[in-house]
């Protein structure tokens, strides 16, 4: 009993980082976040800048949406970083990365990232998770396009995001 208790107290918290643009966060991202929490204790969702994507929502807006969605969930921390993922991981002292893998299209880029990051920081491990089938082809860009054309975006994103997209596209018409 005492031994079990000691083991419990000594057990380190399993922490991981889920980096991404989240521009904006979709139900696909949410699916990956919830899945990862089945085997880690706390997840840091880290909003960052993608080198080739022009951001639609500011860092602040993207973080606000994520925080609103996961309000009251202490196991989900929302942050941002600018710069290299490896530098951020070192600073945070976390070496486990979560990424989502959708159709084949993600594979090349993700594979390249894992190998490059491993060269820079060998102790990193990346876990790829696949979302529910209905989210396999869902992307933030598709969501923005649907919103721009005034489509039913609430099918693909949490309510707070749908609202924010509508505001952004149609508030000054
Ligand atoms: P990035 O610009 O870093 O690719 P994204 O926000 O587009 O940022 O994606 C962050 C991570 O979430 C990536 O690993 C991506 O493959 C994954 N992801 C994005 N959309 C989905 C989705 N619909 N289902 C599962 N994973 C997804």
PDB file of N, CA and C in Angstrom, residues 107-159:
ATOM      1  N   UNK A 107       1.535  13.443 -45.169  1.00  0.00           N
ATOM      2  CA  UNK A 107       2.643  12.561 -44.831  1.00  0.00           C
ATOM      3  C   UNK A 107       4.025  13.123 -45.143  1.00  0.00           C
ATOM      4  N   UNK A 108       4.229  13.592 -46.357  1.00  0.00           N
ATOM      5  CA  UNK A 108       5.550  14.080 -46.781  1.00  0.00           C
ATOM      6  C   UNK A 108       6.063  15.189 -45.882  1.00  0.00           C
ATOM      7  N   UNK A 109       5.207  16.174 -45.663  1.00  0.00           N
ATOM      8  CA  UNK A 109       5.590  17.334 -44.859  1.00  0.00           C
ATOM      9  C   UNK A 109       5.904  16.901 -43.419  1.00  0.00           C
ATOM     10  N   UNK A 110       5.031  16.088 -42.858  1.00  0.00           N
ATOM     11  CA  UNK A 110       5.206  15.668 -41.459  1.00  0.00           C
ATOM     12  C   UNK A 110       6.476  14.830 -41.297  1.00  0.00           C
ATOM     13  N   UNK A 111       6.725  13.959 -42.257  1.00  0.00           N
ATOM     14  CA  UNK A 111       7.888  13.080 -42.220  1.00  0.00           C
ATOM     15  C   UNK A 111       9.177  13.907 -42.255  1.00  0.00           C
ATOM     16  N   UNK A 112       9.162  14.875 -43.135  1.00  0.00           N
ATOM     17  CA  UNK A 112      10.313  15.776 -43.281  1.00  0.00           C
ATOM     18  C   UNK A 112      10.554  16.552 -41.974  1.00  0.00           C
ATOM     19  N   UNK A 113       9.467  17.033 -41.374  1.00  0.00           N
ATOM     20  CA  UNK A 113       9.572  17.798 -40.120  1.00  0.00           C
ATOM     21  C   UNK A 113      10.143  16.948 -38.993  1.00  0.00           C
ATOM     22  N   UNK A 114       9.630  15.721 -38.874  1.00  0.00           N
ATOM     23  CA  UNK A 114      10.089  14.836 -37.791  1.00  0.00           C
ATOM     24  C   UNK A 114      11.581  14.588 -37.926  1.00  0.00           C
ATOM     25  N   UNK A 115      12.014  14.256 -39.131  1.00  0.00           N
ATOM     26  CA  UNK A 115      13.429  13.923 -39.319  1.00  0.00           C
ATOM     27  C   UNK A 115      14.330  15.137 -39.126  1.00  0.00           C
ATOM     28  N   UNK A 116      13.883  16.294 -39.590  1.00  0.00           N
ATOM     29  CA  UNK A 116      14.687  17.511 -39.415  1.00  0.00           C
ATOM     30  C   UNK A 116      14.769  17.867 -37.934  1.00  0.00           C
ATOM     31  N   UNK A 117      13.629  17.838 -37.263  1.00  0.00           N
ATOM     32  CA  UNK A 117      13.629  18.185 -35.841  1.00  0.00           C
ATOM     33  C   UNK A 117      14.461  17.200 -35.025  1.00  0.00           C
ATOM     34  N   UNK A 118      14.434  15.938 -35.420  1.00  0.00           N
ATOM     35  CA  UNK A 118      15.218  14.936 -34.694  1.00  0.00           C
ATOM     36  C   UNK A 118      16.715  15.199 -34.839  1.00  0.00           C
ATOM     37  N   UNK A 119      17.087  15.703 -36.017  1.00  0.00           N
ATOM     38  CA  UNK A 119      18.508  16.039 -36.231  1.00  0.00           C
ATOM     39  C   UNK A 119      18.907  17.166 -35.279  1.00  0.00           C
ATOM     40  N   UNK A 120      17.980  18.130 -35.104  1.00  0.00           N
ATOM     41  CA  UNK A 120      18.273  19.285 -34.257  1.00  0.00           C
ATOM     42  C   UNK A 120      18.191  18.950 -32.769  1.00  0.00           C
ATOM     43  N   UNK A 121      17.299  18.050 -32.420  1.00  0.00           N
ATOM     44  CA  UNK A 121      17.095  17.713 -31.012  1.00  0.00           C
ATOM     45  C   UNK A 121      16.711  16.222 -30.930  1.00  0.00           C
ATOM     46  N   UNK A 122      17.728  15.343 -30.753  1.00  0.00           N
ATOM     47  CA  UNK A 122      17.481  13.896 -30.868  1.00  0.00           C
ATOM     48  C   UNK A 122      16.461  13.329 -29.882  1.00  0.00           C
ATOM     49  N   UNK A 123      16.275  13.976 -28.731  1.00  0.00           N
ATOM     50  CA  UNK A 123      15.351  13.359 -27.764  1.00  0.00           C
ATOM     51  C   UNK A 123      13.860  13.588 -28.060  1.00  0.00           C
ATOM     52  N   UNK A 124      13.551  14.312 -29.136  1.00  0.00           N
ATOM     53  CA  UNK A 124      12.128  14.521 -29.464  1.00  0.00           C
ATOM     54  C   UNK A 124      11.498  13.228 -29.976  1.00  0.00           C
ATOM     55  N   UNK A 125      10.285  12.955 -29.520  1.00  0.00           N
ATOM     56  CA  UNK A 125       9.493  11.880 -30.121  1.00  0.00           C
ATOM     57  C   UNK A 125       8.180  12.489 -30.582  1.00  0.00           C
ATOM     58  N   UNK A 126       7.719  12.055 -31.741  1.00  0.00           N
ATOM     59  CA  UNK A 126       6.454  12.589 -32.263  1.00  0.00           C
ATOM     60  C   UNK A 126       5.439  11.461 -32.368  1.00  0.00           C
ATOM     61  N   UNK A 127       4.260  11.727 -31.883  1.00  0.00           N
ATOM     62  CA  UNK A 127       3.186  10.740 -32.002  1.00  0.00           C
ATOM     63  C   UNK A 127       2.149  11.299 -32.967  1.00  0.00           C
ATOM     64  N   UNK A 128       1.832  10.504 -33.967  1.00  0.00           N
ATOM     65  CA  UNK A 128       0.817  10.917 -34.950  1.00  0.00           C
ATOM     66  C   UNK A 128      -0.507  10.259 -34.628  1.00  0.00           C
ATOM     67  N   UNK A 129      -1.543  11.072 -34.620  1.00  0.00           N
ATOM     68  CA  UNK A 129      -2.870  10.533 -34.358  1.00  0.00           C
ATOM     69  C   UNK A 129      -3.776  10.824 -35.541  1.00  0.00           C
ATOM     70  N   UNK A 130      -4.667   9.918 -35.796  1.00  0.00           N
ATOM     71  CA  UNK A 130      -5.594  10.095 -36.922  1.00  0.00           C
ATOM     72  C   UNK A 130      -6.979  10.384 -36.364  1.00  0.00           C
ATOM     73  N   UNK A 131      -7.656  11.379 -36.932  1.00  0.00           N
ATOM     74  CA  UNK A 131      -8.963  11.736 -36.393  1.00  0.00           C
ATOM     75  C   UNK A 131     -10.066  10.804 -36.886  1.00  0.00           C
ATOM     76  N   UNK A 132     -11.263  11.039 -36.391  1.00  0.00           N
ATOM     77  CA  UNK A 132     -12.445  10.334 -36.912  1.00  0.00           C
ATOM     78  C   UNK A 132     -12.525  10.533 -38.420  1.00  0.00           C
ATOM     79  N   UNK A 133     -13.047   9.522 -39.084  1.00  0.00           N
ATOM     80  CA  UNK A 133     -13.090   9.529 -40.543  1.00  0.00           C
ATOM     81  C   UNK A 133     -13.696  10.817 -41.124  1.00  0.00           C
ATOM     82  N   UNK A 134     -14.743  11.322 -40.497  1.00  0.00           N
ATOM     83  CA  UNK A 134     -15.409  12.508 -41.063  1.00  0.00           C
ATOM     84  C   UNK A 134     -14.526  13.761 -41.033  1.00  0.00           C
ATOM     85  N   UNK A 135     -13.437  13.723 -40.242  1.00  0.00           N
ATOM     86  CA  UNK A 135     -12.553  14.889 -40.183  1.00  0.00           C
ATOM     87  C   UNK A 135     -11.292  14.712 -41.012  1.00  0.00           C
ATOM     88  N   UNK A 136     -11.177  13.568 -41.669  1.00  0.00           N
ATOM     89  CA  UNK A 136      -9.947  13.269 -42.416  1.00  0.00           C
ATOM     90  C   UNK A 136      -9.620  14.287 -43.490  1.00  0.00           C
ATOM     91  N   UNK A 137     -10.638  14.880 -44.066  1.00  0.00           N
ATOM     92  CA  UNK A 137     -10.383  15.845 -45.143  1.00  0.00           C
ATOM     93  C   UNK A 137     -10.675  17.279 -44.711  1.00  0.00           C
ATOM     94  N   UNK A 138     -10.777  17.464 -43.407  1.00  0.00           N
ATOM     95  CA  UNK A 138     -11.105  18.791 -42.894  1.00  0.00           C
ATOM     96  C   UNK A 138      -9.837  19.596 -42.643  1.00  0.00           C
ATOM     97  N   UNK A 139      -9.813  20.827 -43.129  1.00  0.00           N
ATOM     98  CA  UNK A 139      -8.650  21.685 -42.889  1.00  0.00           C
ATOM     99  C   UNK A 139      -9.120  23.088 -42.549  1.00  0.00           C
ATOM    100  N   UNK A 140      -8.232  23.854 -41.917  1.00  0.00           N
ATOM    101  CA  UNK A 140      -8.576  25.236 -41.574  1.00  0.00           C
ATOM    102  C   UNK A 140      -8.835  26.043 -42.846  1.00  0.00           C
ATOM    103  N   UNK A 141      -8.094  25.762 -43.916  1.00  0.00           N
ATOM    104  CA  UNK A 141      -8.304  26.519 -45.162  1.00  0.00           C
ATOM    105  C   UNK A 141      -9.676  26.246 -45.744  1.00  0.00           C
ATOM    106  N   UNK A 142     -10.099  24.962 -45.724  1.00  0.00           N
ATOM    107  CA  UNK A 142     -11.427  24.636 -46.257  1.00  0.00           C
ATOM    108  C   UNK A 142     -12.503  25.358 -45.442  1.00  0.00           C
ATOM    109  N   UNK A 143     -12.314  25.377 -44.137  1.00  0.00           N
ATOM    110  CA  UNK A 143     -13.275  26.019 -43.253  1.00  0.00           C
ATOM    111  C   UNK A 143     -13.399  27.517 -43.573  1.00  0.00           C
ATOM    112  N   UNK A 144     -12.253  28.159 -43.813  1.00  0.00           N
ATOM    113  CA  UNK A 144     -12.273  29.606 -44.139  1.00  0.00           C
ATOM    114  C   UNK A 144     -13.002  29.847 -45.453  1.00  0.00           C
ATOM    115  N   UNK A 145     -12.788  28.943 -46.399  1.00  0.00           N
ATOM    116  CA  UNK A 145     -13.429  29.097 -47.702  1.00  0.00           C
ATOM    117  C   UNK A 145     -14.952  28.937 -47.574  1.00  0.00           C
ATOM    118  N   UNK A 146     -15.365  27.943 -46.779  1.00  0.00           N
ATOM    119  CA  UNK A 146     -16.810  27.724 -46.575  1.00  0.00           C
ATOM    120  C   UNK A 146     -17.425  28.958 -45.894  1.00  0.00           C
ATOM    121  N   UNK A 147     -16.694  29.479 -44.900  1.00  0.00           N
ATOM    122  CA  UNK A 147     -17.203  30.650 -44.165  1.00  0.00           C
ATOM    123  C   UNK A 147     -17.297  31.860 -45.085  1.00  0.00           C
ATOM    124  N   UNK A 148     -16.289  32.023 -45.916  1.00  0.00           N
ATOM    125  CA  UNK A 148     -16.267  33.167 -46.830  1.00  0.00           C
ATOM    126  C   UNK A 148     -17.487  33.149 -47.762  1.00  0.00           C
ATOM    127  N   UNK A 149     -17.884  31.924 -48.139  1.00  0.00           N
ATOM    128  CA  UNK A 149     -19.024  31.785 -49.048  1.00  0.00           C
ATOM    129  C   UNK A 149     -20.345  31.631 -48.283  1.00  0.00           C
ATOM    130  N   UNK A 150     -20.289  31.940 -46.999  1.00  0.00           N
ATOM    131  CA  UNK A 150     -21.462  31.897 -46.126  1.00  0.00           C
ATOM    132  C   UNK A 150     -22.099  30.511 -46.026  1.00  0.00           C
ATOM    133  N   UNK A 151     -21.249  29.479 -46.052  1.00  0.00           N
ATOM    134  CA  UNK A 151     -21.730  28.091 -45.930  1.00  0.00           C
ATOM    135  C   UNK A 151     -21.908  27.696 -44.468  1.00  0.00           C
ATOM    136  N   UNK A 152     -22.423  26.457 -44.252  1.00  0.00           N
ATOM    137  CA  UNK A 152     -22.730  25.986 -42.882  1.00  0.00           C
ATOM    138  C   UNK A 152     -21.467  25.540 -42.130  1.00  0.00           C
ATOM    139  N   UNK A 153     -20.691  26.516 -41.733  1.00  0.00           N
ATOM    140  CA  UNK A 153     -19.374  26.252 -41.164  1.00  0.00           C
ATOM    141  C   UNK A 153     -19.453  25.577 -39.785  1.00  0.00           C
ATOM    142  N   UNK A 154     -20.612  25.730 -39.116  1.00  0.00           N
ATOM    143  CA  UNK A 154     -20.755  25.160 -37.767  1.00  0.00           C
ATOM    144  C   UNK A 154     -20.717  23.629 -37.754  1.00  0.00           C
ATOM    145  N   UNK A 155     -20.791  23.026 -38.947  1.00  0.00           N
ATOM    146  CA  UNK A 155     -20.657  21.565 -39.028  1.00  0.00           C
ATOM    147  C   UNK A 155     -19.215  21.137 -38.785  1.00  0.00           C
ATOM    148  N   UNK A 156     -18.282  22.049 -38.975  1.00  0.00           N
ATOM    149  CA  UNK A 156     -16.866  21.677 -38.980  1.00  0.00           C
ATOM    150  C   UNK A 156     -16.031  22.287 -37.866  1.00  0.00           C
ATOM    151  N   UNK A 157     -16.580  23.267 -37.175  1.00  0.00           N
ATOM    152  CA  UNK A 157     -15.804  23.955 -36.132  1.00  0.00           C
ATOM    153  C   UNK A 157     -16.660  24.149 -34.876  1.00  0.00           C
ATOM    154  N   UNK A 158     -16.022  24.309 -33.699  1.00  0.00           N
ATOM    155  CA  UNK A 158     -16.801  24.621 -32.496  1.00  0.00           C
ATOM    156  C   UNK A 158     -17.561  25.940 -32.673  1.00  0.00           C
ATOM    157  N   UNK A 159     -18.627  26.090 -31.912  1.00  0.00           N
ATOM    158  CA  UNK A 159     -19.536  27.240 -32.031  1.00  0.00           C
ATOM    159  C   UNK A 159     -18.813  28.595 -31.986  1.00  0.00           C
TER     160      UNK A 159
END
